[in-house]
């Protein structure tokens, strides 16, 4: 999808969050940090045009940002804490799914809402399950193609799961576990970022939550927000070409993949973050989407 002013505003907010991390950890003077940041923004905005995709905008920014400040995992602590927090309730949530009338629906919705839980759930273990249950019971899915997914899942042999954020991947693990209970022959490949980028899940996060218990985690070759098939590993391309179904988590994966895909059965699972996507899908901001391409 092509960029507009809202994409630029979103990127600036995103960069501000990153700069908070830089200011807290860098030994550089504040003047040097400011000058480096200014060069990053000028480079990014100087190269952007309305014909660029949002993926290209983010790629330009991160190439320049990492050149200036280094390829560090700036959100390592938050990611590890969220992984551990949700892993502690994983077994209880799994019991909840299998005791429900429709285990696949319960696991699907928890996975879909995983991003919301990461941003809204508190750190009190005693209240966490109550908070999750409240979200589960009150938040509707605005576009819901789960019934189509169920029919495809019955005969599927290979599934590619493109993960989004750390923490959220615990709920993805839950969804995969239930899928494989319903289709024991299903083989799931879990695509993860090949370097730390924002709060996205990497192989390190997958190892922390024991994702290999339900799927085959691998580095996708993707180093930016979203997934562009021109910037992934050959392994990712091979798996992508062979699988029966793809689940792509997060709005950035929707924005970057939806116009590349013509034949593949992709289910986009995300929370609507901006007015642009809300208008495109005729929904509201913060709506939940599970949409088949």
PDB file of C-alpha atoms in Angstrom:
ATOM      1  CA  UNK A   1       0.000   0.000   0.000  1.00  0.00           C
ATOM      2  CA  UNK A   2       1.303   3.448  -0.896  1.00  0.00           C
ATOM      3  CA  UNK A   3       2.310   5.996   1.720  1.00  0.00           C
ATOM      4  CA  UNK A   4       0.428   9.123   2.673  1.00  0.00           C
ATOM      5  CA  UNK A   5       0.876  11.769   5.373  1.00  0.00           C
ATOM      6  CA  UNK A   6      -0.599   9.483   8.020  1.00  0.00           C
ATOM      7  CA  UNK A   7       2.126   6.889   7.347  1.00  0.00           C
ATOM      8  CA  UNK A   8       4.738   9.597   7.922  1.00  0.00           C
ATOM      9  CA  UNK A   9       3.073  10.684  11.171  1.00  0.00           C
ATOM     10  CA  UNK A  10       2.980   7.075  12.332  1.00  0.00           C
ATOM     11  CA  UNK A  11       6.658   6.617  11.512  1.00  0.00           C
ATOM     12  CA  UNK A  12       7.593   9.758  13.439  1.00  0.00           C
ATOM     13  CA  UNK A  13       5.705   8.484  16.503  1.00  0.00           C
ATOM     14  CA  UNK A  14       7.456   5.152  16.083  1.00  0.00           C
ATOM     15  CA  UNK A  15      10.865   6.817  15.816  1.00  0.00           C
ATOM     16  CA  UNK A  16      10.156   8.878  18.936  1.00  0.00           C
ATOM     17  CA  UNK A  17       9.614   5.666  20.898  1.00  0.00           C
ATOM     18  CA  UNK A  18      12.945   4.342  19.644  1.00  0.00           C
ATOM     19  CA  UNK A  19      14.735   7.578  20.526  1.00  0.00           C
ATOM     20  CA  UNK A  20      13.532   7.274  24.109  1.00  0.00           C
ATOM     21  CA  UNK A  21      15.526   4.044  24.252  1.00  0.00           C
ATOM     22  CA  UNK A  22      18.567   5.672  22.653  1.00  0.00           C
ATOM     23  CA  UNK A  23      18.550   8.583  25.082  1.00  0.00           C
ATOM     24  CA  UNK A  24      18.329   6.220  28.032  1.00  0.00           C
ATOM     25  CA  UNK A  25      21.189   3.940  26.960  1.00  0.00           C
ATOM     26  CA  UNK A  26      23.624   5.924  24.789  1.00  0.00           C
ATOM     27  CA  UNK A  27      26.872   7.425  26.061  1.00  0.00           C
ATOM     28  CA  UNK A  28      26.787   9.979  23.242  1.00  0.00           C
ATOM     29  CA  UNK A  29      26.105  13.615  24.037  1.00  0.00           C
ATOM     30  CA  UNK A  30      22.557  14.856  23.568  1.00  0.00           C
ATOM     31  CA  UNK A  31      23.761  17.120  20.734  1.00  0.00           C
ATOM     32  CA  UNK A  32      25.277  14.183  18.839  1.00  0.00           C
ATOM     33  CA  UNK A  33      22.150  12.082  19.351  1.00  0.00           C
ATOM     34  CA  UNK A  34      19.997  14.934  18.067  1.00  0.00           C
ATOM     35  CA  UNK A  35      22.202  15.453  14.985  1.00  0.00           C
ATOM     36  CA  UNK A  36      22.173  11.738  14.168  1.00  0.00           C
ATOM     37  CA  UNK A  37      18.420  11.548  14.571  1.00  0.00           C
ATOM     38  CA  UNK A  38      17.941  14.585  12.361  1.00  0.00           C
ATOM     39  CA  UNK A  39      20.027  12.947   9.621  1.00  0.00           C
ATOM     40  CA  UNK A  40      17.933   9.769   9.891  1.00  0.00           C
ATOM     41  CA  UNK A  41      14.662  11.684   9.495  1.00  0.00           C
ATOM     42  CA  UNK A  42      15.956  13.906   6.679  1.00  0.00           C
ATOM     43  CA  UNK A  43      17.238  10.843   4.815  1.00  0.00           C
ATOM     44  CA  UNK A  44      13.961   9.011   5.279  1.00  0.00           C
ATOM     45  CA  UNK A  45      11.682  11.867   4.255  1.00  0.00           C
ATOM     46  CA  UNK A  46      14.019  13.042   1.508  1.00  0.00           C
ATOM     47  CA  UNK A  47      13.704   9.693  -0.262  1.00  0.00           C
ATOM     48  CA  UNK A  48       9.964   9.165   0.169  1.00  0.00           C
ATOM     49  CA  UNK A  49       7.328   9.854  -2.494  1.00  0.00           C
ATOM     50  CA  UNK A  50       3.595   9.049  -2.801  1.00  0.00           C
ATOM     51  CA  UNK A  51       4.465   6.149  -5.104  1.00  0.00           C
ATOM     52  CA  UNK A  52       6.477   4.407  -2.367  1.00  0.00           C
ATOM     53  CA  UNK A  53       4.939   1.661  -0.301  1.00  0.00           C
ATOM     54  CA  UNK A  54       4.708   1.903   3.461  1.00  0.00           C
ATOM     55  CA  UNK A  55       7.199  -0.994   3.584  1.00  0.00           C
ATOM     56  CA  UNK A  56       9.754   1.021   1.606  1.00  0.00           C
ATOM     57  CA  UNK A  57       9.274   3.980   3.947  1.00  0.00           C
ATOM     58  CA  UNK A  58      10.018   1.807   6.977  1.00  0.00           C
ATOM     59  CA  UNK A  59      12.940   0.093   5.226  1.00  0.00           C
ATOM     60  CA  UNK A  60      14.556   3.445   4.419  1.00  0.00           C
ATOM     61  CA  UNK A  61      14.081   4.582   8.001  1.00  0.00           C
ATOM     62  CA  UNK A  62      15.527   1.448   9.616  1.00  0.00           C
ATOM     63  CA  UNK A  63      18.515   1.243   7.276  1.00  0.00           C
ATOM     64  CA  UNK A  64      19.378   4.815   8.197  1.00  0.00           C
ATOM     65  CA  UNK A  65      18.514   4.383  11.898  1.00  0.00           C
ATOM     66  CA  UNK A  66      20.666   1.291  12.385  1.00  0.00           C
ATOM     67  CA  UNK A  67      23.508   2.917  10.474  1.00  0.00           C
ATOM     68  CA  UNK A  68      23.390   5.826  12.930  1.00  0.00           C
ATOM     69  CA  UNK A  69      22.671   4.025  16.202  1.00  0.00           C
ATOM     70  CA  UNK A  70      23.499   0.340  15.729  1.00  0.00           C
ATOM     71  CA  UNK A  71      21.487  -2.894  15.424  1.00  0.00           C
ATOM     72  CA  UNK A  72      20.567  -3.367  19.063  1.00  0.00           C
ATOM     73  CA  UNK A  73      17.483  -5.022  20.510  1.00  0.00           C
ATOM     74  CA  UNK A  74      16.174  -1.822  22.076  1.00  0.00           C
ATOM     75  CA  UNK A  75      13.029  -3.493  23.431  1.00  0.00           C
ATOM     76  CA  UNK A  76      14.705  -6.637  24.751  1.00  0.00           C
ATOM     77  CA  UNK A  77      13.518  -6.206  28.357  1.00  0.00           C
ATOM     78  CA  UNK A  78       9.894  -5.463  27.467  1.00  0.00           C
ATOM     79  CA  UNK A  79       9.785  -8.385  25.047  1.00  0.00           C
ATOM     80  CA  UNK A  80      11.261 -10.867  27.508  1.00  0.00           C
ATOM     81  CA  UNK A  81       8.926  -9.696  30.278  1.00  0.00           C
ATOM     82  CA  UNK A  82       5.841 -10.068  28.070  1.00  0.00           C
ATOM     83  CA  UNK A  83       6.922 -13.511  26.889  1.00  0.00           C
ATOM     84  CA  UNK A  84       7.318 -14.656  30.477  1.00  0.00           C
ATOM     85  CA  UNK A  85       4.125 -12.986  31.672  1.00  0.00           C
ATOM     86  CA  UNK A  86       1.920 -14.706  29.113  1.00  0.00           C
ATOM     87  CA  UNK A  87       3.818 -17.989  29.259  1.00  0.00           C
ATOM     88  CA  UNK A  88       2.845 -18.241  32.932  1.00  0.00           C
ATOM     89  CA  UNK A  89      -0.849 -18.385  32.004  1.00  0.00           C
ATOM     90  CA  UNK A  90      -0.431 -20.462  28.831  1.00  0.00           C
ATOM     91  CA  UNK A  91      -1.556 -23.759  30.379  1.00  0.00           C
ATOM     92  CA  UNK A  92      -4.625 -22.158  31.954  1.00  0.00           C
ATOM     93  CA  UNK A  93      -5.566 -20.525  28.647  1.00  0.00           C
ATOM     94  CA  UNK A  94      -5.090 -23.849  26.867  1.00  0.00           C
ATOM     95  CA  UNK A  95      -7.471 -25.488  29.360  1.00  0.00           C
ATOM     96  CA  UNK A  96      -9.923 -22.640  28.743  1.00  0.00           C
ATOM     97  CA  UNK A  97      -9.834 -23.279  24.994  1.00  0.00           C
ATOM     98  CA  UNK A  98     -10.320 -27.044  25.214  1.00  0.00           C
ATOM     99  CA  UNK A  99     -13.131 -26.693  27.762  1.00  0.00           C
ATOM    100  CA  UNK A 100     -14.997 -24.210  25.544  1.00  0.00           C
ATOM    101  CA  UNK A 101     -17.713 -25.138  23.060  1.00  0.00           C
ATOM    102  CA  UNK A 102     -15.453 -24.306  20.098  1.00  0.00           C
ATOM    103  CA  UNK A 103     -11.738 -24.665  21.006  1.00  0.00           C
ATOM    104  CA  UNK A 104     -10.538 -23.403  17.623  1.00  0.00           C
ATOM    105  CA  UNK A 105     -12.618 -20.237  17.880  1.00  0.00           C
ATOM    106  CA  UNK A 106     -11.377 -19.564  21.416  1.00  0.00           C
ATOM    107  CA  UNK A 107      -7.736 -20.053  20.457  1.00  0.00           C
ATOM    108  CA  UNK A 108      -8.171 -18.047  17.235  1.00  0.00           C
ATOM    109  CA  UNK A 109      -9.647 -15.088  19.088  1.00  0.00           C
ATOM    110  CA  UNK A 110      -6.975 -15.141  21.788  1.00  0.00           C
ATOM    111  CA  UNK A 111      -4.299 -15.128  19.075  1.00  0.00           C
ATOM    112  CA  UNK A 112      -6.026 -12.321  17.203  1.00  0.00           C
ATOM    113  CA  UNK A 113      -6.259 -10.278  20.389  1.00  0.00           C
ATOM    114  CA  UNK A 114      -2.685 -10.999  21.462  1.00  0.00           C
ATOM    115  CA  UNK A 115      -1.473  -7.580  20.353  1.00  0.00           C
ATOM    116  CA  UNK A 116      -4.164  -5.889  22.454  1.00  0.00           C
ATOM    117  CA  UNK A 117      -3.155  -7.911  25.500  1.00  0.00           C
ATOM    118  CA  UNK A 118       0.466  -6.808  25.071  1.00  0.00           C
ATOM    119  CA  UNK A 119      -0.500  -3.148  25.049  1.00  0.00           C
ATOM    120  CA  UNK A 120      -3.267  -3.197  27.645  1.00  0.00           C
ATOM    121  CA  UNK A 121      -2.733  -5.983  30.163  1.00  0.00           C
ATOM    122  CA  UNK A 122      -1.164  -5.027  33.471  1.00  0.00           C
ATOM    123  CA  UNK A 123       1.703  -6.888  35.097  1.00  0.00           C
ATOM    124  CA  UNK A 124      -0.256  -8.239  38.021  1.00  0.00           C
ATOM    125  CA  UNK A 125      -0.338 -12.020  37.595  1.00  0.00           C
ATOM    126  CA  UNK A 126      -3.386 -12.363  39.826  1.00  0.00           C
ATOM    127  CA  UNK A 127      -5.440 -10.071  37.583  1.00  0.00           C
ATOM    128  CA  UNK A 128      -4.044 -11.015  34.186  1.00  0.00           C
ATOM    129  CA  UNK A 129      -6.439 -13.838  33.394  1.00  0.00           C
ATOM    130  CA  UNK A 130      -9.382 -11.630  34.391  1.00  0.00           C
ATOM    131  CA  UNK A 131      -8.153  -8.869  32.080  1.00  0.00           C
ATOM    132  CA  UNK A 132      -7.717 -11.322  29.188  1.00  0.00           C
ATOM    133  CA  UNK A 133     -11.165 -12.807  29.772  1.00  0.00           C
ATOM    134  CA  UNK A 134     -12.709  -9.346  29.827  1.00  0.00           C
ATOM    135  CA  UNK A 135     -11.159  -8.489  26.457  1.00  0.00           C
ATOM    136  CA  UNK A 136     -12.217 -11.862  25.084  1.00  0.00           C
ATOM    137  CA  UNK A 137     -15.850 -11.383  26.112  1.00  0.00           C
ATOM    138  CA  UNK A 138     -16.265  -7.749  25.070  1.00  0.00           C
ATOM    139  CA  UNK A 139     -14.245  -7.315  21.867  1.00  0.00           C
ATOM    140  CA  UNK A 140     -15.945  -8.377  18.616  1.00  0.00           C
ATOM    141  CA  UNK A 141     -14.237  -9.351  15.349  1.00  0.00           C
ATOM    142  CA  UNK A 142     -15.252  -6.846  12.654  1.00  0.00           C
ATOM    143  CA  UNK A 143     -14.194  -8.992   9.673  1.00  0.00           C
ATOM    144  CA  UNK A 144     -14.226 -12.695  10.459  1.00  0.00           C
ATOM    145  CA  UNK A 145     -13.338 -15.348   7.893  1.00  0.00           C
ATOM    146  CA  UNK A 146     -12.791 -18.093  10.466  1.00  0.00           C
ATOM    147  CA  UNK A 147     -15.381 -20.399   8.865  1.00  0.00           C
ATOM    148  CA  UNK A 148     -13.452 -20.285   5.582  1.00  0.00           C
ATOM    149  CA  UNK A 149     -10.284 -21.014   7.516  1.00  0.00           C
ATOM    150  CA  UNK A 150     -11.849 -24.012   9.268  1.00  0.00           C
ATOM    151  CA  UNK A 151     -12.776 -25.607   5.950  1.00  0.00           C
ATOM    152  CA  UNK A 152      -9.291 -25.105   4.524  1.00  0.00           C
ATOM    153  CA  UNK A 153      -7.640 -26.331   7.714  1.00  0.00           C
ATOM    154  CA  UNK A 154      -9.385 -29.714   7.488  1.00  0.00           C
ATOM    155  CA  UNK A 155      -7.379 -30.755   4.418  1.00  0.00           C
ATOM    156  CA  UNK A 156      -4.246 -28.646   4.876  1.00  0.00           C
ATOM    157  CA  UNK A 157      -0.824 -30.296   5.219  1.00  0.00           C
ATOM    158  CA  UNK A 158       1.460 -27.278   5.517  1.00  0.00           C
ATOM    159  CA  UNK A 159       0.824 -23.881   7.141  1.00  0.00           C
ATOM    160  CA  UNK A 160       3.084 -20.844   7.350  1.00  0.00           C
ATOM    161  CA  UNK A 161       2.554 -18.625  10.391  1.00  0.00           C
ATOM    162  CA  UNK A 162       4.156 -15.170  10.039  1.00  0.00           C
ATOM    163  CA  UNK A 163       4.411 -13.871  13.591  1.00  0.00           C
ATOM    164  CA  UNK A 164       4.153 -10.276  14.772  1.00  0.00           C
ATOM    165  CA  UNK A 165       5.211  -9.153  18.274  1.00  0.00           C
ATOM    166  CA  UNK A 166       6.916 -10.835  21.198  1.00  0.00           C
ATOM    167  CA  UNK A 167       4.416 -11.646  23.949  1.00  0.00           C
ATOM    168  CA  UNK A 168       1.763 -12.006  21.266  1.00  0.00           C
ATOM    169  CA  UNK A 169       3.538 -15.147  20.045  1.00  0.00           C
ATOM    170  CA  UNK A 170       2.432 -16.981  23.207  1.00  0.00           C
ATOM    171  CA  UNK A 171      -1.161 -16.652  21.982  1.00  0.00           C
ATOM    172  CA  UNK A 172      -0.061 -17.716  18.496  1.00  0.00           C
ATOM    173  CA  UNK A 173       1.445 -20.822  20.078  1.00  0.00           C
ATOM    174  CA  UNK A 174      -1.930 -21.507  21.684  1.00  0.00           C
ATOM    175  CA  UNK A 175      -3.692 -21.174  18.311  1.00  0.00           C
ATOM    176  CA  UNK A 176      -1.207 -23.504  16.610  1.00  0.00           C
ATOM    177  CA  UNK A 177      -1.544 -26.078  19.401  1.00  0.00           C
ATOM    178  CA  UNK A 178      -5.334 -26.221  18.970  1.00  0.00           C
ATOM    179  CA  UNK A 179      -5.041 -26.331  15.174  1.00  0.00           C
ATOM    180  CA  UNK A 180      -2.766 -29.365  15.406  1.00  0.00           C
ATOM    181  CA  UNK A 181      -5.110 -31.108  17.833  1.00  0.00           C
ATOM    182  CA  UNK A 182      -7.826 -30.797  15.202  1.00  0.00           C
ATOM    183  CA  UNK A 183      -5.509 -31.697  12.312  1.00  0.00           C
ATOM    184  CA  UNK A 184      -2.682 -33.906  13.673  1.00  0.00           C
ATOM    185  CA  UNK A 185      -1.034 -34.150  10.246  1.00  0.00           C
ATOM    186  CA  UNK A 186      -0.589 -30.382   9.964  1.00  0.00           C
ATOM    187  CA  UNK A 187       3.008 -29.124   9.762  1.00  0.00           C
ATOM    188  CA  UNK A 188       3.426 -25.486  10.821  1.00  0.00           C
ATOM    189  CA  UNK A 189       6.406 -23.275   9.990  1.00  0.00           C
ATOM    190  CA  UNK A 190       6.831 -20.182  12.174  1.00  0.00           C
ATOM    191  CA  UNK A 191       8.473 -17.200  10.437  1.00  0.00           C
ATOM    192  CA  UNK A 192      10.364 -14.797  12.720  1.00  0.00           C
ATOM    193  CA  UNK A 193      12.381 -11.643  12.158  1.00  0.00           C
ATOM    194  CA  UNK A 194      16.054 -12.120  11.330  1.00  0.00           C
ATOM    195  CA  UNK A 195      17.156  -9.121  13.398  1.00  0.00           C
ATOM    196  CA  UNK A 196      15.593  -7.134  16.242  1.00  0.00           C
ATOM    197  CA  UNK A 197      13.174  -4.575  14.840  1.00  0.00           C
ATOM    198  CA  UNK A 198      10.882  -2.744  17.246  1.00  0.00           C
ATOM    199  CA  UNK A 199       8.935  -5.302  19.353  1.00  0.00           C
ATOM    200  CA  UNK A 200       8.755  -7.973  16.661  1.00  0.00           C
ATOM    201  CA  UNK A 201       9.394 -11.582  17.625  1.00  0.00           C
ATOM    202  CA  UNK A 202      12.739 -13.143  16.734  1.00  0.00           C
ATOM    203  CA  UNK A 203      14.073 -16.689  17.067  1.00  0.00           C
ATOM    204  CA  UNK A 204      15.266 -15.741  20.571  1.00  0.00           C
ATOM    205  CA  UNK A 205      11.672 -14.959  21.606  1.00  0.00           C
ATOM    206  CA  UNK A 206      10.487 -18.218  20.044  1.00  0.00           C
ATOM    207  CA  UNK A 207      13.073 -20.132  22.087  1.00  0.00           C
ATOM    208  CA  UNK A 208      11.973 -18.389  25.290  1.00  0.00           C
ATOM    209  CA  UNK A 209       8.359 -19.542  24.885  1.00  0.00           C
ATOM    210  CA  UNK A 210       9.273 -23.023  23.549  1.00  0.00           C
ATOM    211  CA  UNK A 211       7.514 -22.407  20.250  1.00  0.00           C
ATOM    212  CA  UNK A 212       9.221 -25.455  18.761  1.00  0.00           C
ATOM    213  CA  UNK A 213       6.811 -27.595  20.812  1.00  0.00           C
ATOM    214  CA  UNK A 214       4.106 -26.819  18.233  1.00  0.00           C
ATOM    215  CA  UNK A 215       5.870 -25.571  15.089  1.00  0.00           C
ATOM    216  CA  UNK A 216       9.166 -25.226  13.233  1.00  0.00           C
ATOM    217  CA  UNK A 217      10.559 -21.741  13.971  1.00  0.00           C
ATOM    218  CA  UNK A 218      12.926 -20.212  11.394  1.00  0.00           C
ATOM    219  CA  UNK A 219      14.535 -16.895  10.499  1.00  0.00           C
ATOM    220  CA  UNK A 220      12.500 -15.428   7.656  1.00  0.00           C
ATOM    221  CA  UNK A 221      15.206 -13.126   6.332  1.00  0.00           C
ATOM    222  CA  UNK A 222      12.846 -10.213   6.983  1.00  0.00           C
ATOM    223  CA  UNK A 223      14.579  -7.348   8.793  1.00  0.00           C
ATOM    224  CA  UNK A 224      11.864  -4.693   8.742  1.00  0.00           C
ATOM    225  CA  UNK A 225       8.272  -4.223   9.892  1.00  0.00           C
ATOM    226  CA  UNK A 226       6.034  -6.179   7.549  1.00  0.00           C
ATOM    227  CA  UNK A 227       7.016  -8.738   4.924  1.00  0.00           C
ATOM    228  CA  UNK A 228       8.134  -7.959   1.392  1.00  0.00           C
ATOM    229  CA  UNK A 229       8.783 -11.060  -0.715  1.00  0.00           C
ATOM    230  CA  UNK A 230      11.755  -9.302  -2.304  1.00  0.00           C
ATOM    231  CA  UNK A 231      13.462  -9.040   1.085  1.00  0.00           C
ATOM    232  CA  UNK A 232      13.119 -12.509   2.594  1.00  0.00           C
ATOM    233  CA  UNK A 233      15.350 -15.580   2.616  1.00  0.00           C
ATOM    234  CA  UNK A 234      15.217 -18.307  -0.003  1.00  0.00           C
ATOM    235  CA  UNK A 235      14.004 -20.663   2.735  1.00  0.00           C
ATOM    236  CA  UNK A 236      11.038 -18.374   3.374  1.00  0.00           C
ATOM    237  CA  UNK A 237      10.226 -18.233  -0.354  1.00  0.00           C
ATOM    238  CA  UNK A 238      10.394 -22.019  -0.655  1.00  0.00           C
ATOM    239  CA  UNK A 239       8.096 -22.535   2.333  1.00  0.00           C
ATOM    240  CA  UNK A 240       5.740 -19.762   1.192  1.00  0.00           C
ATOM    241  CA  UNK A 241       5.398 -21.382  -2.242  1.00  0.00           C
ATOM    242  CA  UNK A 242       4.704 -24.843  -0.840  1.00  0.00           C
ATOM    243  CA  UNK A 243       2.257 -24.235   2.032  1.00  0.00           C
ATOM    244  CA  UNK A 244      -1.508 -24.566   1.734  1.00  0.00           C
ATOM    245  CA  UNK A 245      -2.334 -21.687   4.104  1.00  0.00           C
ATOM    246  CA  UNK A 246      -0.563 -18.586   5.408  1.00  0.00           C
ATOM    247  CA  UNK A 247      -1.517 -16.704   8.580  1.00  0.00           C
ATOM    248  CA  UNK A 248       0.040 -13.221   8.634  1.00  0.00           C
ATOM    249  CA  UNK A 249      -0.163 -11.404  11.969  1.00  0.00           C
ATOM    250  CA  UNK A 250      -0.100  -7.629  12.403  1.00  0.00           C
ATOM    251  CA  UNK A 251      -1.200  -4.656  10.302  1.00  0.00           C
ATOM    252  CA  UNK A 252       2.290  -4.166   8.850  1.00  0.00           C
ATOM    253  CA  UNK A 253       2.137  -7.645   7.313  1.00  0.00           C
ATOM    254  CA  UNK A 254      -1.271  -6.843   5.845  1.00  0.00           C
ATOM    255  CA  UNK A 255      -0.037  -3.577   4.347  1.00  0.00           C
ATOM    256  CA  UNK A 256       3.063  -5.152   2.832  1.00  0.00           C
ATOM    257  CA  UNK A 257       1.682  -8.503   1.632  1.00  0.00           C
ATOM    258  CA  UNK A 258      -1.862  -7.806   0.458  1.00  0.00           C
ATOM    259  CA  UNK A 259      -0.899  -6.321  -2.896  1.00  0.00           C
ATOM    260  CA  UNK A 260       1.898  -8.820  -3.549  1.00  0.00           C
ATOM    261  CA  UNK A 261      -0.354 -11.835  -3.190  1.00  0.00           C
ATOM    262  CA  UNK A 262      -2.497 -13.061  -6.072  1.00  0.00           C
ATOM    263  CA  UNK A 263      -2.872 -16.815  -5.630  1.00  0.00           C
ATOM    264  CA  UNK A 264      -1.909 -17.784  -2.097  1.00  0.00           C
ATOM    265  CA  UNK A 265      -4.531 -18.369   0.594  1.00  0.00           C
ATOM    266  CA  UNK A 266      -3.489 -15.800   3.215  1.00  0.00           C
ATOM    267  CA  UNK A 267      -5.415 -14.983   6.378  1.00  0.00           C
ATOM    268  CA  UNK A 268      -4.546 -11.540   7.725  1.00  0.00           C
ATOM    269  CA  UNK A 269      -4.991 -11.325  11.489  1.00  0.00           C
ATOM    270  CA  UNK A 270      -4.509  -7.889  13.030  1.00  0.00           C
ATOM    271  CA  UNK A 271      -5.762  -4.915  15.018  1.00  0.00           C
ATOM    272  CA  UNK A 272      -6.579  -1.837  12.901  1.00  0.00           C
ATOM    273  CA  UNK A 273      -4.168   0.891  13.967  1.00  0.00           C
ATOM    274  CA  UNK A 274      -4.916   3.831  11.689  1.00  0.00           C
ATOM    275  CA  UNK A 275      -7.686   5.692   9.861  1.00  0.00           C
ATOM    276  CA  UNK A 276      -6.168   4.826   6.482  1.00  0.00           C
ATOM    277  CA  UNK A 277      -6.593   1.067   6.952  1.00  0.00           C
ATOM    278  CA  UNK A 278      -9.945   1.572   8.694  1.00  0.00           C
ATOM    279  CA  UNK A 279     -11.219   3.468   5.634  1.00  0.00           C
ATOM    280  CA  UNK A 280      -9.719   0.891   3.263  1.00  0.00           C
ATOM    281  CA  UNK A 281     -11.578  -1.955   5.012  1.00  0.00           C
ATOM    282  CA  UNK A 282     -14.660   0.084   5.976  1.00  0.00           C
ATOM    283  CA  UNK A 283     -14.161  -0.618   9.691  1.00  0.00           C
ATOM    284  CA  UNK A 284     -13.103   1.397  12.749  1.00  0.00           C
ATOM    285  CA  UNK A 285      -9.727   1.931  14.363  1.00  0.00           C
ATOM    286  CA  UNK A 286      -8.898  -0.786  16.926  1.00  0.00           C
ATOM    287  CA  UNK A 287     -11.287  -3.235  15.246  1.00  0.00           C
ATOM    288  CA  UNK A 288     -10.170  -6.866  15.015  1.00  0.00           C
ATOM    289  CA  UNK A 289      -9.670  -8.323  11.553  1.00  0.00           C
ATOM    290  CA  UNK A 290      -9.320 -11.930  10.349  1.00  0.00           C
ATOM    291  CA  UNK A 291      -9.574 -11.576   6.609  1.00  0.00           C
ATOM    292  CA  UNK A 292      -8.822 -14.031   3.819  1.00  0.00           C
ATOM    293  CA  UNK A 293      -7.101 -12.628   0.750  1.00  0.00           C
TER     294      UNK A 293
END
